[in-house]
Tab-separated table of C-alpha atoms in Angstrom:
chain	number	residue	atom	x	y	z
O	1	MET	CA	136.957	139.213	17.090
O	2	PRO	CA	134.290	138.739	19.809
O	3	PRO	CA	131.654	141.458	20.098
O	4	ARG	CA	132.170	144.257	22.614
O	5	LEU	CA	130.165	144.190	25.845
O	6	ALA	CA	129.922	147.689	27.323
O	7	LEU	CA	129.659	146.917	31.019
O	8	ALA	CA	128.050	149.625	33.125
O	9	PRO	CA	127.953	148.364	36.735
O	10	GLY	CA	124.411	148.292	38.057
O	11	ARG	CA	122.900	148.738	34.589
O	12	LEU	CA	123.320	145.360	32.902
O	13	THR	CA	120.362	144.233	30.800
O	14	LEU	CA	119.100	140.736	30.088
O	15	ALA	CA	120.229	141.237	26.483
O	16	ASP	CA	123.772	141.952	27.756
O	17	LEU	CA	123.694	138.837	29.892
O	18	ARG	CA	122.315	136.612	27.132
O	19	GLN	CA	125.096	137.849	24.852
O	20	ALA	CA	127.731	136.955	27.455
O	21	CYS	CA	126.158	133.532	27.916
O	22	GLU	CA	125.837	132.682	24.237
O	23	GLN	CA	129.213	133.775	22.868
O	24	PRO	CA	132.657	135.087	23.806
O	25	VAL	CA	132.704	138.831	24.463
O	26	ARG	CA	135.226	141.625	24.989
O	27	VAL	CA	134.344	143.447	28.206
O	28	ALA	CA	134.798	147.219	28.229
O	29	LEU	CA	134.126	148.544	31.720
O	30	ASP	CA	132.567	151.980	32.053
O	31	ARG	CA	135.408	154.329	33.084
O	32	ARG	CA	133.145	156.036	35.605
O	33	ALA	CA	133.426	152.928	37.785
O	34	TRP	CA	137.111	153.355	38.571
O	35	PRO	CA	136.904	156.308	41.014
O	36	ARG	CA	134.379	154.376	43.126
O	37	VAL	CA	136.593	151.300	43.055
O	38	ALA	CA	139.611	153.359	44.144
O	39	ALA	CA	137.704	155.063	46.962
O	40	ALA	CA	136.502	151.739	48.382
O	41	ALA	CA	139.984	150.199	48.162
O	42	GLU	CA	141.461	153.192	49.974
O	43	THR	CA	138.864	152.864	52.715
O	44	VAL	CA	139.865	149.230	53.210
O	45	ARG	CA	143.570	150.114	53.269
O	46	ARG	CA	143.007	152.819	55.839
O	47	LEU	CA	140.864	150.698	58.148
O	48	ALA	CA	143.168	147.689	57.842
O	49	ALA	CA	146.021	149.851	59.151
O	50	ARG	CA	144.156	150.504	62.398
O	51	ASP	CA	144.071	148.332	65.475
O	52	GLU	CA	140.345	147.620	65.769
O	53	ALA	CA	138.932	144.332	64.466
O	54	VAL	CA	137.075	144.543	61.156
O	55	TYR	CA	135.528	141.350	59.805
O	56	GLY	CA	137.169	140.179	56.617
O	57	LEU	CA	140.097	142.559	56.943
O	58	ASN	CA	141.975	141.346	60.010
O	59	THR	CA	139.849	138.502	61.401
O	60	GLY	CA	139.170	134.890	60.630
O	61	PHE	CA	136.046	133.885	58.750
O	62	GLY	CA	132.689	132.361	59.666
O	63	ILE	CA	132.763	130.994	63.195
O	64	LEU	CA	136.448	131.992	63.348
O	65	ALA	CA	135.601	135.685	63.024
O	66	ARG	CA	136.671	136.260	66.654
O	67	LYS	CA	140.270	135.396	65.786
O	68	ARG	CA	142.455	138.469	65.160
O	69	ILE	CA	145.082	138.237	62.423
O	70	PRO	CA	148.385	140.189	62.713
O	71	ARG	CA	148.904	142.954	60.164
O	72	ASP	CA	151.892	141.234	58.568
O	73	GLU	CA	149.790	138.143	57.797
O	74	LEU	CA	146.816	139.842	56.107
O	75	ALA	CA	147.928	139.001	52.563
O	76	GLU	CA	148.570	135.396	53.576
O	77	LEU	CA	145.132	135.312	55.208
O	78	GLN	CA	143.479	136.131	51.885
O	79	ARG	CA	145.528	133.564	49.975
O	80	ARG	CA	144.775	130.803	52.474
O	81	LEU	CA	141.097	131.729	52.413
O	82	VAL	CA	140.936	131.154	48.656
O	83	LEU	CA	142.915	127.921	48.718
O	84	SER	CA	141.048	126.410	51.673
O	85	HIS	CA	137.660	127.128	50.107
O	86	ALA	CA	138.468	125.583	46.708
O	87	VAL	CA	136.891	122.211	47.532
O	88	GLY	CA	134.220	121.872	44.854
O	89	THR	CA	133.423	118.600	43.153
O	90	GLY	CA	131.457	117.237	40.229
O	91	PRO	CA	131.585	117.962	36.490
O	92	LEU	CA	133.061	121.294	35.459
O	93	LEU	CA	130.718	124.144	34.649
O	94	PRO	CA	130.543	124.874	30.897
O	95	ASP	CA	132.527	127.770	29.480
O	96	ALA	CA	129.359	129.762	28.768
O	97	VAL	CA	128.368	129.719	32.434
O	98	VAL	CA	131.912	130.480	33.636
O	99	ARG	CA	132.094	133.440	31.254
O	100	LEU	CA	128.823	134.735	32.652
O	101	ILE	CA	130.081	134.259	36.223
O	102	LEU	CA	133.156	136.333	35.400
O	103	VAL	CA	131.032	139.106	33.884
O	104	LEU	CA	128.771	139.146	36.945
O	105	LYS	CA	131.738	139.229	39.342
O	106	ILE	CA	133.308	142.126	37.422
O	107	ALA	CA	130.023	144.022	37.481
O	108	SER	CA	129.583	143.483	41.217
O	109	LEU	CA	133.125	144.426	42.253
O	110	ALA	CA	133.050	147.469	39.976
O	111	ARG	CA	130.093	148.917	41.882
O	112	GLY	CA	132.690	150.145	44.384
O	113	HIS	CA	131.392	148.556	47.582
O	114	SER	CA	133.714	145.551	47.786
O	115	GLY	CA	137.055	147.228	48.469
O	116	VAL	CA	139.172	145.441	45.866
O	117	ARG	CA	141.889	147.266	43.974
O	118	ARG	CA	141.697	148.063	40.278
O	119	PRO	CA	144.244	145.377	39.226
O	120	VAL	CA	141.976	142.620	40.578
O	121	ILE	CA	139.065	143.739	38.411
O	122	GLU	CA	141.343	144.298	35.431
O	123	ALA	CA	142.646	140.727	35.808
O	124	LEU	CA	139.102	139.362	35.653
O	125	ILE	CA	138.422	141.447	32.548
O	126	ARG	CA	141.586	140.096	30.926
O	127	LEU	CA	140.448	136.531	31.565
O	128	VAL	CA	137.139	137.170	29.825
O	129	ASN	CA	138.693	138.999	26.908
O	130	ALA	CA	141.338	136.304	26.375
O	131	GLY	CA	138.773	133.501	26.563
O	132	VAL	CA	140.477	132.018	29.633
O	133	TYR	CA	137.833	130.317	31.757
O	134	PRO	CA	138.722	128.913	35.197
O	135	CYS	CA	137.829	125.258	35.712
O	136	ILE	CA	134.997	125.379	38.254
O	137	PRO	CA	133.430	122.181	39.659
O	138	SER	CA	129.655	122.395	39.526
O	139	LYS	CA	128.878	121.138	43.036
O	140	GLY	CA	129.729	122.395	46.508
O	141	SER	CA	127.767	125.607	47.063
O	142	VAL	CA	124.823	125.949	49.444
O	143	GLY	CA	124.132	129.495	48.245
O	144	ALA	CA	124.866	131.309	51.499
O	145	SER	CA	127.991	133.242	52.467
O	146	GLY	CA	128.126	133.371	48.712
O	147	ASP	CA	128.923	130.566	46.292
O	148	LEU	CA	132.109	129.955	48.244
O	149	ALA	CA	133.600	126.778	46.779
O	150	PRO	CA	132.991	127.498	43.086
O	151	LEU	CA	134.106	131.120	43.396
O	152	ALA	CA	137.227	129.936	45.214
O	153	HIS	CA	138.115	127.791	42.204
O	154	LEU	CA	137.631	130.854	39.992
O	155	SER	CA	139.746	133.019	42.317
O	156	ALA	CA	142.508	130.439	42.720
O	157	VAL	CA	143.365	130.835	39.057
O	158	LEU	CA	144.174	134.504	39.723
O	159	LEU	CA	146.737	133.249	42.258
O	160	GLY	CA	148.260	130.839	39.755
O	161	VAL	CA	146.627	127.793	41.340
O	162	GLY	CA	144.274	125.306	39.699
O	163	GLU	CA	143.376	125.017	36.032
O	164	ALA	CA	141.635	126.990	33.301
O	165	ARG	CA	140.318	126.273	29.817
O	166	LEU	CA	141.383	128.119	26.706
O	167	ARG	CA	139.577	127.173	23.489
O	168	GLY	CA	138.595	123.865	25.079
O	169	ARG	CA	142.101	122.947	26.220
O	170	VAL	CA	142.796	122.641	29.960
O	171	LEU	CA	145.926	124.494	31.092
O	172	PRO	CA	147.648	124.926	34.460
O	173	ALA	CA	146.593	128.233	35.994
O	174	GLU	CA	149.948	129.981	35.557
O	175	ALA	CA	150.138	129.019	31.883
O	176	ALA	CA	146.564	130.216	31.366
O	177	LEU	CA	147.384	133.525	33.064
O	178	ARG	CA	150.328	134.031	30.720
O	179	ARG	CA	147.991	133.549	27.735
O	180	ALA	CA	145.915	136.404	29.158
O	181	GLY	CA	148.998	138.581	29.730
O	182	LEU	CA	148.822	138.167	33.507
O	183	LYS	CA	150.989	137.084	36.410
O	184	PRO	CA	149.673	135.541	39.642
O	185	LEU	CA	148.184	138.166	41.955
O	186	THR	CA	149.006	138.837	45.579
O	187	LEU	CA	145.742	139.731	47.243
O	188	ALA	CA	145.417	142.641	49.657
O	189	ALA	CA	143.155	142.888	52.694
O	190	LYS	CA	139.560	141.787	52.029
O	191	GLU	CA	140.159	140.938	48.358
O	192	GLY	CA	139.964	137.166	48.753
O	193	LEU	CA	136.749	137.491	50.715
O	194	ALA	CA	135.244	139.849	48.127
O	195	LEU	CA	136.068	137.378	45.359
O	196	LEU	CA	134.590	134.395	47.224
O	197	ASN	CA	131.489	136.064	48.632
O	198	GLY	CA	128.625	136.716	46.259
O	199	SER	CA	125.849	134.903	44.444
O	200	GLN	CA	127.389	135.089	40.972
O	201	VAL	CA	127.536	131.320	40.373
O	202	SER	CA	123.909	130.751	41.390
O	203	THR	CA	122.821	133.772	39.364
O	204	ALA	CA	124.750	132.762	36.247
O	205	LEU	CA	123.283	129.260	36.386
O	206	ALA	CA	119.809	130.711	36.877
O	207	LEU	CA	120.223	133.084	33.933
O	208	ALA	CA	121.443	130.263	31.697
O	209	GLY	CA	118.343	128.301	32.695
O	210	LEU	CA	116.125	131.294	31.967
O	211	PHE	CA	117.593	131.801	28.493
O	212	ALA	CA	117.098	128.108	27.693
O	213	ALA	CA	113.518	128.331	28.971
O	214	GLU	CA	112.823	131.285	26.669
O	215	ASP	CA	113.889	129.264	23.636
O	216	VAL	CA	111.851	126.253	24.727
O	217	PHE	CA	108.771	128.392	25.437
O	218	ALA	CA	108.803	129.894	21.936
O	219	ALA	CA	109.158	126.453	20.341
O	220	ALA	CA	106.361	125.061	22.529
O	221	ILE	CA	103.938	127.852	21.576
O	222	THR	CA	104.614	127.073	17.921
O	223	ALA	CA	104.314	123.329	18.494
O	224	GLY	CA	101.011	123.785	20.316
O	225	ALA	CA	99.534	125.784	17.450
O	226	LEU	CA	100.758	123.234	14.912
O	227	SER	CA	99.379	120.320	16.943
O	228	GLY	CA	96.020	122.018	17.261
O	229	ASP	CA	95.764	122.478	13.524
O	230	ALA	CA	96.812	118.876	12.906
O	231	MET	CA	94.060	117.666	15.264
O	232	LEU	CA	91.334	119.939	13.860
O	233	ALA	CA	91.141	121.927	17.080
O	234	SER	CA	89.138	125.118	17.435
O	235	ASP	CA	90.805	128.509	17.636
O	236	VAL	CA	87.873	129.984	19.591
O	237	PRO	CA	89.741	129.508	22.916
O	238	PHE	CA	92.270	132.083	21.641
O	239	ASP	CA	89.594	134.787	21.262
O	240	PRO	CA	90.894	137.901	23.049
O	241	ARG	CA	87.560	138.482	24.763
O	242	ILE	CA	88.037	135.301	26.780
O	243	GLN	CA	91.471	136.413	27.931
O	244	ASP	CA	90.497	140.008	28.658
O	245	VAL	CA	87.804	139.139	31.178
O	246	ARG	CA	90.360	137.222	33.206
O	247	GLY	CA	93.114	139.818	32.878
O	248	GLN	CA	96.191	137.646	33.348
O	249	PRO	CA	98.905	139.280	31.190
O	250	GLY	CA	100.731	136.088	30.250
O	251	GLN	CA	97.488	134.426	29.196
O	252	ILE	CA	96.586	137.413	27.030
O	253	LYS	CA	99.943	137.302	25.269
O	254	ALA	CA	99.974	133.506	24.834
O	255	ALA	CA	96.495	133.587	23.272
O	256	ARG	CA	97.541	136.395	20.936
O	257	LEU	CA	100.544	134.371	19.778
O	258	LEU	CA	98.518	131.199	19.251
O	259	GLY	CA	95.787	133.061	17.388
O	260	MET	CA	98.334	134.757	15.168
O	261	LEU	CA	99.963	131.437	14.295
O	262	VAL	CA	96.782	129.642	13.186
O	263	ARG	CA	95.138	132.609	11.454
O	264	GLY	CA	94.319	131.832	7.822
O	265	SER	CA	94.632	128.055	8.075
O	266	ALA	CA	92.683	126.176	5.417
O	267	ILE	CA	92.655	123.193	7.749
O	268	ARG	CA	90.825	125.288	10.332
O	269	ARG	CA	88.318	126.576	7.786
O	270	SER	CA	87.514	123.007	6.732
O	271	HIS	CA	85.966	122.098	10.091
O	272	ILE	CA	84.669	125.434	11.354
O	273	ASP	CA	81.082	124.131	11.391
O	274	CYS	CA	81.838	120.686	12.807
O	275	ASP	CA	79.835	119.251	15.693
O	276	ARG	CA	82.778	119.016	18.145
O	277	VAL	CA	81.967	121.298	21.086
O	278	GLN	CA	85.240	121.339	23.026
O	279	ASP	CA	88.829	120.158	22.671
O	280	PRO	CA	90.937	118.479	25.374
O	281	TYR	CA	92.573	120.824	27.864
O	282	SER	CA	96.090	120.456	26.432
O	283	LEU	CA	94.741	122.183	23.302
O	284	ARG	CA	91.985	124.382	24.683
O	285	CYS	CA	93.768	125.678	27.793
O	286	GLN	CA	97.085	126.554	26.159
O	287	PRO	CA	96.651	130.297	26.824
O	288	GLN	CA	95.962	129.664	30.491
O	289	VAL	CA	98.827	127.209	31.094
O	290	MET	CA	101.449	128.742	28.820
O	291	GLY	CA	100.435	132.204	29.964
O	292	ALA	CA	101.004	131.240	33.590
O	293	CYS	CA	104.438	129.902	32.617
O	294	LEU	CA	105.160	133.175	30.834
O	295	ASP	CA	104.269	135.214	33.915
O	296	VAL	CA	106.493	133.053	36.123
O	297	MET	CA	109.349	133.448	33.652
O	298	GLY	CA	108.923	137.218	33.808
O	299	PHE	CA	108.980	137.161	37.615
O	300	ALA	CA	112.129	135.026	37.684
O	301	ALA	CA	113.821	137.224	35.094
O	302	GLY	CA	113.244	140.286	37.256
O	303	VAL	CA	114.823	138.629	40.289
O	304	PHE	CA	117.808	137.346	38.310
O	305	LEU	CA	118.416	140.699	36.641
O	306	ARG	CA	118.362	142.559	39.956
O	307	GLU	CA	120.796	140.024	41.403
O	308	ALA	CA	123.052	140.314	38.357
O	309	ASN	CA	123.373	144.033	39.052
O	310	ALA	CA	123.705	143.647	42.811
O	311	VAL	CA	126.578	143.847	45.261
O	312	SER	CA	126.307	140.548	47.095
O	313	ASP	CA	129.537	140.097	49.023
O	314	ASN	CA	130.240	140.901	52.671
O	315	PRO	CA	131.225	143.065	54.452
O	316	LEU	CA	130.381	146.072	52.291
O	317	VAL	CA	132.392	149.250	51.968
O	318	PHE	CA	130.717	152.647	52.056
O	319	ALA	CA	133.579	154.923	51.152
O	320	ARG	CA	131.675	158.196	51.493
O	321	GLU	CA	130.997	157.479	55.162
O	322	GLY	CA	134.315	155.683	55.669
O	323	GLU	CA	132.508	152.635	57.015
O	324	ILE	CA	132.511	148.895	56.468
O	325	LEU	CA	129.227	147.191	57.342
O	326	SER	CA	128.653	143.487	57.844
O	327	GLY	CA	125.324	142.118	56.596
O	328	GLY	CA	123.967	139.222	54.591
O	329	ASN	CA	123.698	140.151	50.903
O	330	PHE	CA	125.513	136.927	50.086
O	331	HIS	CA	122.434	134.895	51.038
O	332	ALA	CA	120.964	133.826	47.702
O	333	GLN	CA	117.395	133.108	48.847
O	334	PRO	CA	115.876	135.399	46.172
O	335	VAL	CA	117.661	133.461	43.426
O	336	ALA	CA	116.772	130.103	44.962
O	337	MET	CA	113.056	130.835	45.223
O	338	ALA	CA	112.864	132.367	41.746
O	339	ALA	CA	114.741	129.384	40.303
O	340	ASP	CA	112.264	127.057	41.991
O	341	ALA	CA	109.404	128.985	40.392
O	342	LEU	CA	111.097	128.847	36.988
O	343	ALA	CA	111.535	125.095	37.400
O	344	LEU	CA	107.746	124.757	37.693
O	345	ALA	CA	107.265	126.685	34.453
O	346	ILE	CA	109.815	124.585	32.564
O	347	ALA	CA	108.198	121.388	33.833
O	348	GLU	CA	104.691	122.536	32.880
O	349	ILE	CA	105.714	123.541	29.360
O	350	GLY	CA	106.985	119.999	28.862
O	351	ALA	CA	104.023	118.377	30.587
O	352	LEU	CA	101.516	120.153	28.340
O	353	SER	CA	103.543	119.347	25.241
O	354	GLU	CA	103.705	115.653	26.151
O	355	ARG	CA	99.915	115.515	26.512
O	356	ARG	CA	99.486	116.917	23.003
O	357	ILE	CA	101.864	114.265	21.641
O	358	ALA	CA	99.724	111.626	23.337
O	359	LEU	CA	96.661	113.041	21.572
O	360	LEU	CA	98.419	113.113	18.209
O	361	VAL	CA	99.394	109.440	18.288
O	362	ASP	CA	95.947	108.286	19.476
O	363	ALA	CA	93.871	107.646	16.355
O	364	ASN	CA	90.640	107.667	18.389
O	365	LEU	CA	91.205	111.261	19.425
O	366	SER	CA	93.235	112.760	16.576
O	367	THR	CA	91.403	111.213	13.567
O	368	LEU	CA	94.912	110.722	12.158
O	369	PRO	CA	96.582	107.387	11.352
O	370	ALA	CA	97.561	105.487	14.496
O	371	PHE	CA	100.963	106.643	15.727
O	372	LEU	CA	101.137	109.057	12.796
O	373	VAL	CA	102.360	106.564	10.234
O	374	ALA	CA	100.989	104.674	7.245
O	375	GLU	CA	100.424	100.944	7.718
O	376	PRO	CA	100.344	101.002	11.513
O	377	GLY	CA	101.208	97.585	12.839
O	378	LEU	CA	103.911	96.997	10.265
O	379	ASN	CA	105.150	100.449	11.300
O	380	SER	CA	105.292	101.695	14.899
O	381	GLY	CA	105.706	105.340	13.885
O	382	PHE	CA	105.771	107.747	16.812
O	383	MET	CA	104.804	105.136	19.408
O	384	ILE	CA	108.096	105.155	21.313
O	385	ALA	CA	108.791	108.805	20.609
O	386	GLN	CA	105.779	109.508	22.829
O	387	VAL	CA	107.228	107.154	25.463
O	388	THR	CA	110.466	109.146	25.417
O	389	ALA	CA	108.482	112.353	25.839
O	390	ALA	CA	106.650	110.831	28.796
O	391	ALA	CA	109.953	109.791	30.390
O	392	LEU	CA	111.390	113.285	30.023
O	393	ALA	CA	108.275	115.005	31.343
O	394	SER	CA	108.130	112.642	34.302
O	395	GLU	CA	111.788	113.237	35.144
O	396	ASN	CA	111.114	116.959	35.232
O	397	LYS	CA	108.391	116.453	37.809
O	398	SER	CA	111.003	115.124	40.236
O	399	LEU	CA	113.515	117.822	39.336
O	400	ALA	CA	110.875	120.502	39.938
O	401	HIS	CA	110.786	119.740	43.671
O	402	PRO	CA	111.729	123.026	45.372
O	403	ALA	CA	115.337	123.257	46.500
O	404	SER	CA	114.879	126.429	48.539
O	405	VAL	CA	112.836	124.704	51.240
O	406	ASP	CA	115.913	122.702	52.205
O	407	SER	CA	118.654	123.951	54.497
O	408	LEU	CA	121.572	122.353	56.333
O	409	PRO	CA	123.610	124.424	58.815
O	410	THR	CA	127.279	124.988	57.997
O	411	SER	CA	130.362	126.538	59.624
O	412	ALA	CA	129.659	125.180	63.124
O	413	ASN	CA	126.109	126.598	63.063
O	414	GLN	CA	127.268	130.164	62.410
O	415	GLU	CA	125.698	129.850	58.965
O	416	ASP	CA	122.600	128.090	60.229
O	417	HIS	CA	120.236	128.748	57.307
O	418	VAL	CA	121.266	128.425	53.682
O	419	SER	CA	119.434	128.895	50.382
O	420	MET	CA	120.540	125.961	48.187
O	421	ALA	CA	120.395	128.446	45.301
O	422	ALA	CA	123.234	126.876	43.347
O	423	PHE	CA	121.411	123.558	43.006
O	424	ALA	CA	118.061	125.288	42.486
O	425	ALA	CA	119.617	127.069	39.515
O	426	ARG	CA	121.904	124.303	38.252
O	427	ARG	CA	119.105	121.790	37.698
O	428	LEU	CA	117.317	124.247	35.381
O	429	ALA	CA	119.684	123.319	32.547
O	430	ASP	CA	118.752	119.636	32.779
O	431	MET	CA	115.067	120.507	32.994
O	432	ALA	CA	115.201	122.828	29.986
O	433	ASP	CA	117.059	120.157	28.030
O	434	ASN	CA	114.384	117.603	28.929
O	435	THR	CA	111.596	119.942	27.883
O	436	ALA	CA	113.448	120.773	24.669
O	437	GLY	CA	113.392	117.053	23.895
O	438	VAL	CA	109.659	116.826	24.556
O	439	VAL	CA	108.881	119.864	22.407
O	440	ALA	CA	111.160	118.574	19.643
O	441	ILE	CA	109.128	115.356	19.538
O	442	GLU	CA	105.904	117.365	19.414
O	443	LEU	CA	107.175	119.472	16.517
O	444	MET	CA	108.028	116.317	14.573
O	445	ALA	CA	104.681	114.714	15.393
O	446	ALA	CA	102.639	117.827	14.674
O	447	ALA	CA	104.381	118.372	11.340
O	448	GLN	CA	103.618	114.741	10.488
O	449	GLY	CA	99.957	115.247	11.396
O	450	VAL	CA	99.633	118.410	9.313
O	451	GLU	CA	101.038	116.589	6.290
O	452	PHE	CA	98.369	113.916	6.657
O	453	ARG	CA	95.750	116.697	6.200
O	454	LYS	CA	96.893	117.414	2.635
O	455	PRO	CA	95.682	118.788	0.282
O	456	LEU	CA	94.479	121.173	3.000
O	457	ALA	CA	97.210	123.527	4.159
O	458	THR	CA	97.979	125.073	7.497
O	459	SER	CA	98.434	128.836	7.987
O	460	ARG	CA	101.176	130.825	6.296
O	461	ARG	CA	103.053	131.322	9.586
O	462	LEU	CA	102.863	127.663	10.481
O	463	GLN	CA	104.020	126.753	6.985
O	464	GLU	CA	107.173	128.760	7.777
O	465	ALA	CA	107.627	126.690	10.911
O	466	MET	CA	106.974	123.503	8.937
O	467	ALA	CA	109.694	124.482	6.476
O	468	ALA	CA	112.192	124.956	9.305
O	469	ILE	CA	111.264	121.560	10.750
O	470	ARG	CA	111.502	119.846	7.396
O	471	LYS	CA	115.005	121.231	6.862
O	472	LYS	CA	115.987	119.139	9.880
O	473	VAL	CA	113.598	116.170	9.790
O	474	ARG	CA	111.931	114.645	6.740
O	475	PHE	CA	108.443	113.127	6.686
O	476	LEU	CA	108.209	109.673	8.280
O	477	GLY	CA	106.885	107.460	5.476
O	478	ARG	CA	107.979	104.241	7.179
O	479	ASP	CA	109.888	103.282	10.314
O	480	ARG	CA	113.485	104.395	10.402
O	481	PHE	CA	116.206	105.103	12.954
O	482	MET	CA	114.629	108.155	14.650
O	483	ALA	CA	117.276	109.220	17.174
O	484	PRO	CA	119.051	111.501	14.655
O	485	ASP	CA	115.695	113.104	13.814
O	486	LEU	CA	115.072	113.876	17.478
O	487	ALA	CA	118.591	115.254	17.917
O	488	ALA	CA	118.156	117.515	14.883
O	489	ALA	CA	114.754	118.785	16.004
O	490	LYS	CA	116.069	119.397	19.507
O	491	THR	CA	118.955	121.421	18.103
O	492	LEU	CA	116.386	123.567	16.290
O	493	VAL	CA	114.468	124.111	19.540
O	494	ARG	CA	117.625	125.097	21.434
O	495	SER	CA	118.952	127.322	18.632
O	496	GLY	CA	116.654	130.262	19.337
O	497	TRP	CA	115.072	130.027	15.877
O	498	PHE	CA	111.533	129.934	17.270
O	499	ARG	CA	112.232	132.922	19.513
O	500	GLN	CA	113.219	134.908	16.446
O	501	PHE	CA	110.309	133.452	14.466
O	502	LEU	CA	107.826	134.788	17.008
O	503	GLY	CA	109.502	138.193	17.102
O	504	PHE	CA	110.927	137.964	20.617
O	505	ALA	CA	113.688	140.490	20.030
O	506	ALA	CA	113.755	140.988	23.781
O	507	GLN	CA	112.158	138.553	26.240
O	508	PRO	CA	108.900	136.719	25.462
O	509	TRP	CA	107.039	138.404	28.328
O	510	ALA	CA	108.151	141.905	27.301
O	511	GLY	CA	106.162	144.257	25.098
O	512	PRO	CA	102.523	144.129	23.997
């Protein structure tokens, strides 16, 4: 039985959202939401019965908003809206992201400003609870007027059109609805528009990228500490006095984590009086670089969490005043810009990690065997592993180009500035996967380097990390087929083990 997700509209936490992203859940909506939902739906019904034009109720959409629709065609208007907008393309979004989209759409509609009836929200809840996930193509949204195409594919399933996945099997929409105990819906005034408008796809993709970045960050902090010990680096740069006089919160926390990890290392004690004055920046400036990444992650998380709790469709219903107001909450510029910032952090985590790998394999700088293997020449060791890391880090530099600075007008220039939030957020998954590969290579290389320092031992905490690595990847005594080793180490990075290891019960930027 999936765990219960108590959904209080407007009060979702990042922990709630991570849970919905990582595993199936059973949504239980706060009962206090229903009176607000009913009041908004009644406001829509009442205004739709009048003669005056109200956008989204009895008009066309976009540039066609000047077209009045007869009262007896309002239900057909909503159906045609959904079907005409379901023109996405590309690979399907993964079930985890679709589940998160559904949770976000439920939370938004249940705020009581969208004007949908209770059965529409209950149908979405049933989909989540039955594990029925609409098949949503990943491409086709410009992140303005909402994520129209992907949300139309989601909404079409409610009408019995399209396809959905159930336990990995693709079913026709009507068959999938039956598995959830549902029949195709007939939408009332404004309901199709409320389902299609909104930034839920962009936000779900951004949150999935954030959660992946958290796991990669924790692994990279651990890898950086392990690499430093393997290369006889100083821990003086982690001294809190250095961080305090600058005052950057992420830097302070990153230095504290790094210092905690290396504390008590016999390897460190063995060279405490050596004549090396300074280490390369990828070792010495870890608090500054990783701390900056941590601060950016915290900023992005705040934007994504606010958007997850937001009402982002249009027009909006204010039942107390009996009004429907047309605005622009569907424009996902906040998500786009925050996703662009997060992309920089993900790229920099990988870039710094790759530079440490380059140091580790360079015998002139590391004082370790060339390419971290005995009999270099006969063995190539980590030579091409570092090349792979370089390829991944370089790819991320291109992917980090900001998406939010781009805009192409749509809908006959009615929608003349768009956010590109969906792409800004979607590429985060590829970037996090690339950086996970880089950090996985560093963990393997750093563990190899530490073993070459025997009989000296690293710190107790880093020995714990070494044990976790060695459960996945054994010491490289001679050349072997390394792709399975990389895959296993990457799985460890993506698993969240390092986040738990460092005590990130919440988010890595939270707490002292």
